[in-house]
PDB file of C-alpha atoms in Angstrom:
ATOM      1  CA  MET R   6       0.000   0.000   0.000  1.00  0.00           C
ATOM      2  CA  ASP R   7       1.272   3.446  -0.767  1.00  0.00           C
ATOM      3  CA  GLU R   8       0.856   6.714   1.118  1.00  0.00           C
ATOM      4  CA  VAL R   9      -2.687   7.226  -0.241  1.00  0.00           C
ATOM      5  CA  PHE R  10      -3.686   3.636   0.617  1.00  0.00           C
ATOM      6  CA  GLN R  11      -3.724   2.397  -2.959  1.00  0.00           C
ATOM      7  CA  GLN R  12      -2.851  -1.282  -3.148  1.00  0.00           C
ATOM      8  CA  HIS R  13      -0.050  -2.543  -5.372  1.00  0.00           C
ATOM      9  CA  GLU R  14       0.886  -6.107  -6.218  1.00  0.00           C
ATOM     10  CA  PHE R  15       4.401  -7.460  -6.671  1.00  0.00           C
ATOM     11  CA  VAL R  16       5.741 -10.915  -7.439  1.00  0.00           C
ATOM     12  CA  LEU R  17       8.795 -11.479  -5.272  1.00  0.00           C
ATOM     13  CA  ALA R  18       9.698 -14.898  -6.608  1.00  0.00           C
ATOM     14  CA  VAL R  19       8.632 -17.797  -8.716  1.00  0.00           C
ATOM     15  CA  THR R  20      10.454 -20.764  -7.282  1.00  0.00           C
ATOM     16  CA  TYR R  21      10.442 -24.517  -7.003  1.00  0.00           C
ATOM     17  CA  VAL R  22       9.079 -26.070  -3.795  1.00  0.00           C
ATOM     18  CA  ARG R  23      10.611 -29.511  -3.413  1.00  0.00           C
ATOM     19  CA  TYR R  24       8.311 -32.521  -3.352  1.00  0.00           C
ATOM     20  CA  PRO R  25       6.434 -33.562  -1.265  1.00  0.00           C
ATOM     21  CA  HIS R  26       4.785 -30.208  -0.606  1.00  0.00           C
ATOM     22  CA  THR R  27       4.846 -30.539   3.165  1.00  0.00           C
ATOM     23  CA  ALA R  28       4.450 -27.667   5.601  1.00  0.00           C
ATOM     24  CA  GLU R  29       8.183 -27.859   6.318  1.00  0.00           C
ATOM     25  CA  HIS R  30       9.154 -27.514   2.655  1.00  0.00           C
ATOM     26  CA  ILE R  31       6.683 -24.661   2.159  1.00  0.00           C
ATOM     27  CA  ASP R  32       7.796 -22.675   5.202  1.00  0.00           C
ATOM     28  CA  ASP R  33      11.468 -23.193   4.296  1.00  0.00           C
ATOM     29  CA  THR R  34      10.768 -21.763   0.849  1.00  0.00           C
ATOM     30  CA  LEU R  35       8.708 -18.821   2.140  1.00  0.00           C
ATOM     31  CA  LEU R  36      11.323 -17.883   4.731  1.00  0.00           C
ATOM     32  CA  GLU R  37      14.081 -18.103   2.123  1.00  0.00           C
ATOM     33  CA  ILE R  38      12.167 -15.681  -0.128  1.00  0.00           C
ATOM     34  CA  LEU R  39      11.493 -13.282   2.759  1.00  0.00           C
ATOM     35  CA  ASP R  40      15.152 -13.391   3.782  1.00  0.00           C
ATOM     36  CA  ASN R  41      16.371 -12.828   0.206  1.00  0.00           C
ATOM     37  CA  TRP R  42      14.310  -9.638   0.090  1.00  0.00           C
ATOM     38  CA  LEU R  43      15.111  -8.679   3.729  1.00  0.00           C
ATOM     39  CA  LEU R  44      11.391  -8.755   4.527  1.00  0.00           C
ATOM     40  CA  ARG R  45      11.150 -11.235   7.400  1.00  0.00           C
ATOM     41  CA  GLU R  46      10.779  -8.484  10.009  1.00  0.00           C
ATOM     42  CA  LYS R  47       8.505  -6.354   7.808  1.00  0.00           C
ATOM     43  CA  VAL R  48       5.818  -8.953   7.002  1.00  0.00           C
ATOM     44  CA  ASN R  49       2.996  -9.276   9.508  1.00  0.00           C
ATOM     45  CA  VAL R  50       0.387 -11.395   7.718  1.00  0.00           C
ATOM     46  CA  ILE R  51       0.475 -14.143   5.114  1.00  0.00           C
ATOM     47  CA  VAL R  52      -2.782 -15.075   3.397  1.00  0.00           C
ATOM     48  CA  THR R  53      -3.121 -18.585   1.980  1.00  0.00           C
ATOM     49  CA  ASP R  54      -5.707 -21.019   0.757  1.00  0.00           C
ATOM     50  CA  ASN R  55      -7.287 -23.370   3.276  1.00  0.00           C
ATOM     51  CA  SER R  56      -5.122 -26.445   2.666  1.00  0.00           C
ATOM     52  CA  LEU R  57      -3.776 -28.126   5.778  1.00  0.00           C
ATOM     53  CA  ASN R  58      -0.133 -27.998   4.680  1.00  0.00           C
ATOM     54  CA  MET R  59      -0.341 -24.236   4.014  1.00  0.00           C
ATOM     55  CA  LYS R  60      -2.052 -23.534   7.349  1.00  0.00           C
ATOM     56  CA  GLN R  61       0.576 -25.621   9.165  1.00  0.00           C
ATOM     57  CA  ALA R  62       3.417 -23.878   7.300  1.00  0.00           C
ATOM     58  CA  ILE R  63       2.216 -20.477   8.490  1.00  0.00           C
ATOM     59  CA  LYS R  64       1.838 -21.767  12.064  1.00  0.00           C
ATOM     60  CA  ASP R  65       5.414 -23.063  11.882  1.00  0.00           C
ATOM     61  CA  ILE R  66       6.655 -19.738  10.512  1.00  0.00           C
ATOM     62  CA  ASN R  67       4.961 -17.996  13.447  1.00  0.00           C
ATOM     63  CA  TYR R  68       7.170 -19.980  15.867  1.00  0.00           C
ATOM     64  CA  ILE R  69      10.279 -18.813  13.993  1.00  0.00           C
ATOM     65  CA  ALA R  70       9.178 -15.249  13.220  1.00  0.00           C
ATOM     66  CA  SER R  71       6.616 -14.229  15.825  1.00  0.00           C
ATOM     67  CA  ASN R  72       5.685 -11.052  13.924  1.00  0.00           C
ATOM     68  CA  ILE R  73       4.033 -13.150  11.179  1.00  0.00           C
ATOM     69  CA  ILE R  74       0.526 -14.503  11.791  1.00  0.00           C
TER      70      ILE R  74
END
């Protein structure tokens, strides 16, 4: 969001997530992307679909980076 609250979208990465697509593999990949862009401390929320592995990945990330819910 910019200073006048207009939303903007950016693609930070298109990357391979190793198989099987477990919560551990997903959160490793997400944290790697956030760290590459120096965003780990600046991200507060991650929105996902409702799949169990995605929900678990975000819970796991919350243990590592408590600012992300």
